[in-house]
Coordinates of C-alpha atoms in Angstrom, one line a residue:
X1 CA 104.1 94.0 116.9
X2 CA 102.7 90.7 116.5
X3 CA 105.4 89.6 113.8
X4 CA 104.8 92.8 111.6
X5 CA 107.6 95.4 111.5
X6 CA 107.5 98.4 112.5
X7 CA 108.4 102.0 110.7
X8 CA 109.3 105.3 112.6
X9 CA 108.2 109.0 110.6
X10 CA 110.5 111.8 111.2
X11 CA 109.7 115.0 109.3
X12 CA 111.6 116.2 106.4
X13 CA 110.9 119.8 105.6
X14 CA 107.4 118.9 107.2
X15 CA 106.4 115.6 105.1
X16 CA 107.4 112.1 105.1
X17 CA 107.9 109.7 102.0
X18 CA 107.0 106.3 102.5
X19 CA 109.5 103.6 101.9
X20 CA 107.9 101.6 99.0
X21 CA 109.8 99.0 97.3
X22 CA 111.8 101.0 94.7
X23 CA 109.9 99.1 91.6
X24 CA 106.8 100.3 93.1
X25 CA 105.2 102.5 90.0
X26 CA 103.9 105.2 92.8
X27 CA 105.3 107.8 95.3
X28 CA 103.3 108.3 98.8
X29 CA 103.9 111.1 100.9
X30 CA 101.8 112.1 104.3
X31 CA 102.1 115.9 105.3
X32 CA 103.0 116.6 109.2
X33 CA 102.8 119.7 111.9
X34 CA 103.6 122.7 110.2
X35 CA 102.4 121.9 106.7
X36 CA 99.1 123.4 105.9
X37 CA 96.8 120.4 104.0
X38 CA 94.6 122.8 102.5
X39 CA 97.5 124.8 101.2
X40 CA 99.3 121.7 99.5
X41 CA 95.9 120.4 98.2
X42 CA 95.4 123.8 95.8
X43 CA 98.9 123.7 95.2
X44 CA 98.9 119.8 93.8
X45 CA 95.3 120.8 92.0
X46 CA 96.9 123.8 90.5
X47 CA 99.5 121.4 88.6
X48 CA 97.5 118.6 87.5
X49 CA 94.3 116.5 87.9
X50 CA 93.6 115.8 91.6
X51 CA 91.2 113.8 93.4
X52 CA 90.4 114.1 97.2
X53 CA 87.4 112.6 99.0
X54 CA 84.6 113.9 101.2
X55 CA 85.4 111.1 103.7
X56 CA 82.4 110.1 106.0
X57 CA 83.9 107.5 108.1
X58 CA 82.5 104.8 106.3
X59 CA 84.0 101.5 104.5
X60 CA 83.2 102.8 100.4
X61 CA 85.8 102.3 98.2
X62 CA 86.0 104.0 95.0
X63 CA 88.6 103.9 91.7
X64 CA 90.3 106.7 91.1
X65 CA 89.9 106.7 87.6
X66 CA 86.0 107.2 88.3
X67 CA 86.6 109.8 90.8
X68 CA 85.2 113.0 90.6
X69 CA 88.2 115.5 90.4
X70 CA 88.8 118.2 92.9
X71 CA 87.2 121.0 93.8
X72 CA 84.4 118.5 93.7
X73 CA 84.2 115.3 95.9
X74 CA 82.7 112.0 96.2
X75 CA 81.7 110.6 99.6
X76 CA 84.0 107.9 100.2
X77 CA 87.3 106.6 102.4
X78 CA 89.5 105.1 100.2
X79 CA 90.7 105.0 96.6
X80 CA 92.0 102.1 94.4
X81 CA 94.9 103.9 92.4
X82 CA 96.7 102.7 89.1
X83 CA 99.7 103.9 87.5
X84 CA 98.6 106.8 85.3
X85 CA 95.9 108.0 87.6
X86 CA 95.6 111.6 89.1
X87 CA 97.3 112.5 92.2
X88 CA 95.2 111.5 94.9
X89 CA 94.6 112.7 98.7
X90 CA 92.8 111.8 101.8
X91 CA 93.0 113.8 105.4
X92 CA 93.8 112.5 108.8
X93 CA 93.8 113.5 112.2
X94 CA 93.9 109.9 114.4
X95 CA 92.6 108.0 112.3
X96 CA 94.9 105.6 110.6
X97 CA 96.2 106.0 106.8
X98 CA 96.4 102.4 105.4
X99 CA 98.1 101.9 102.2
X100 CA 98.2 98.5 100.5
X101 CA 100.4 97.9 97.6
X102 CA 100.1 95.3 95.2
X103 CA 103.4 94.4 92.6
X104 CA 101.9 92.1 90.4
X105 CA 101.8 92.1 86.5
X106 CA 99.1 95.1 86.9
X107 CA 100.4 97.1 90.3
X108 CA 98.0 98.7 92.1
X109 CA 98.0 100.8 95.4
X110 CA 94.9 101.6 97.8
X111 CA 94.6 104.8 100.0
X112 CA 92.2 104.3 103.0
X113 CA 90.8 106.2 105.7
X114 CA 90.5 103.7 109.0
X115 CA 89.2 105.3 111.9
X116 CA 87.7 103.4 114.1
X117 CA 84.1 103.3 112.6
X118 CA 86.1 102.4 109.2
X119 CA 88.1 99.7 111.0
X120 CA 84.7 98.4 112.3
X121 CA 83.2 98.2 109.1
X122 CA 86.5 96.6 107.8
X123 CA 87.5 98.8 105.0
X124 CA 90.4 96.7 104.3
X125 CA 88.2 94.2 103.5
X126 CA 86.4 96.6 101.0
X127 CA 88.9 98.0 99.4
X128 CA 90.6 94.4 98.5
X129 CA 87.2 93.3 97.1
X130 CA 87.6 96.1 94.9
X131 CA 91.1 95.6 93.9
X132 CA 90.4 91.7 93.1
X133 CA 87.4 92.8 91.0
X134 CA 89.5 95.1 88.7
X135 CA 93.0 93.4 88.8
X136 CA 92.5 89.9 90.0
X137 CA 93.7 88.1 93.0
X138 CA 97.0 89.3 94.4
X139 CA 99.7 86.6 95.3
X140 CA 100.5 87.3 98.9
X141 CA 104.3 87.8 98.4
X142 CA 103.4 90.9 95.8
X143 CA 100.9 92.4 98.7
X144 CA 102.6 95.5 101.0
X145 CA 100.7 97.4 103.8
X146 CA 101.6 100.5 105.7
X147 CA 99.7 101.7 108.9
X148 CA 100.7 104.9 109.2
X149 CA 100.4 107.3 112.0
X150 CA 97.4 107.3 114.3
X151 CA 95.8 107.4 117.8
X152 CA 97.2 104.4 119.9
X153 CA 95.9 102.0 121.6
X154 CA 97.0 103.5 125.2
X155 CA 95.5 106.9 124.5
X156 CA 92.0 105.8 122.2
X157 CA 89.4 105.1 125.0
X158 CA 85.6 104.7 124.3
X159 CA 82.8 104.4 126.2
X160 CA 81.7 100.7 126.7
X161 CA 77.5 101.7 126.7
X162 CA 78.4 103.0 123.2
X163 CA 76.5 100.3 120.8
X164 CA 79.7 100.8 118.3
X165 CA 81.8 99.8 121.3
X166 CA 80.1 97.4 122.2
X167 CA 79.9 95.8 118.7
X168 CA 83.7 96.1 118.6
X169 CA 84.2 94.0 121.9
X170 CA 82.6 91.2 119.9
X171 CA 84.2 91.3 116.7
X172 CA 87.9 92.9 117.2
X173 CA 90.6 90.5 118.1
X174 CA 91.2 90.4 121.9
X175 CA 94.6 92.0 121.7
X176 CA 93.2 94.9 120.0
X177 CA 91.0 95.8 122.7
X178 CA 91.5 96.4 126.6
X179 CA 88.3 97.1 129.1
X180 CA 89.2 99.9 132.0
X181 CA 86.1 100.4 133.9
X182 CA 83.2 102.0 131.9
X183 CA 85.9 102.4 129.0
X184 CA 87.2 100.2 126.3
X185 CA 90.7 101.0 125.0
X186 CA 90.8 100.3 121.1
X187 CA 94.3 99.9 119.4
X188 CA 93.3 100.2 115.8
X189 CA 96.7 99.3 114.4
X190 CA 96.5 95.8 115.9
X191 CA 92.9 95.4 114.3
X192 CA 93.9 96.9 111.1
X193 CA 96.9 94.6 111.1
X194 CA 94.6 91.3 111.7
X195 CA 92.4 92.8 109.0
X196 CA 95.5 92.8 106.8
X197 CA 96.3 89.2 107.7
X198 CA 93.2 88.2 106.8
X199 CA 93.1 89.8 103.0
X200 CA 96.6 87.3 102.9
X201 CA 99.2 90.2 103.6
X202 CA 102.1 88.6 105.0
X203 CA 103.1 89.7 108.6
X204 CA 106.9 90.5 107.4
X205 CA 105.2 92.8 104.6
X206 CA 102.9 94.6 107.2
X207 CA 104.5 97.7 108.1
X208 CA 102.9 99.4 111.8
X209 CA 104.1 103.3 112.4
X210 CA 105.5 103.1 115.7
X211 CA 104.1 106.5 117.1
X212 CA 100.8 108.0 118.5
X213 CA 99.2 111.1 117.0
X214 CA 97.5 111.9 120.5
X215 CA 101.0 112.1 122.3
X216 CA 103.3 113.3 119.4
X217 CA 101.7 116.9 119.0
X218 CA 105.0 118.2 118.2
X219 CA 104.9 115.8 115.2
X220 CA 101.3 115.0 114.3
X221 CA 97.9 117.0 114.1
X222 CA 95.5 115.2 116.6
X223 CA 92.1 115.2 116.5
X224 CA 91.3 114.7 119.8
X225 CA 94.0 117.5 120.7
X226 CA 92.9 120.3 118.7
X227 CA 90.2 122.8 119.5
X228 CA 87.3 124.0 117.7
X229 CA 88.9 126.9 116.6
X230 CA 91.8 124.9 115.0
X231 CA 91.3 121.3 113.7
X232 CA 93.8 120.8 111.2
X233 CA 94.8 117.6 109.2
X234 CA 97.7 115.8 107.5
X235 CA 97.4 114.6 104.0
X236 CA 98.3 111.8 102.5
X237 CA 99.0 112.0 98.9
X238 CA 99.6 109.3 96.4
X239 CA 101.3 110.4 93.1
X240 CA 101.8 107.8 90.1
X241 CA 104.5 107.2 87.2
X242 CA 103.3 106.7 84.0
X243 CA 104.6 103.0 82.8
X244 CA 107.6 103.6 80.4
X245 CA 106.9 102.0 77.0
X246 CA 108.5 98.9 76.3
X247 CA 111.6 99.3 73.9
X248 CA 110.9 96.1 72.4
X249 CA 109.5 96.0 69.3

């Protein structure tokens, strides 16, 4: 899509492990249909310190080493994580899980919850600003990004009369919106990809998941396709590996 690469999630015992470069000191996993996100949260939190956010569809990103530990939660929609930080988690329905990795001298990873409102507020830019503040500017060749499973541009419609939709029609790139009568179809993946380019992530290092959460309900949980009685979520987790001490004296 527009020069970006694609990847396709498939379930392995209810989970998918992201194909990060082998030198990355992180492990990124997303739970899929059939896995209880809450049970997975409790399991991880019982083993080691765990960070889980109270997600509010905003653009606030915080450092994992300054975040509250579960069961307490900060109100934010993104985490900046460095090697040695606690295991972190974010929950998703049809919003896009965005992961941005830097493999510079001081590696870091961003985990972002970018639904319509977060994308409109450009949470990618907020996360990258925090990363630059803490670690300095990353070289483009060291940056990688994955836009995970979310609702597609053919399924996600919003009323044109909604003020937020009207704003999106002004600021989103043309290929990320399509007007159909009283509705606008929003392609979050295309808009997020454009925001990643603005942050100097090369096209060949941007990976877009190829499926739609709203269509592929046998694989994904979808907020739009859920009921009031059952509104489950998928859980994205980021675990870090502490850097090995150098054997050099």
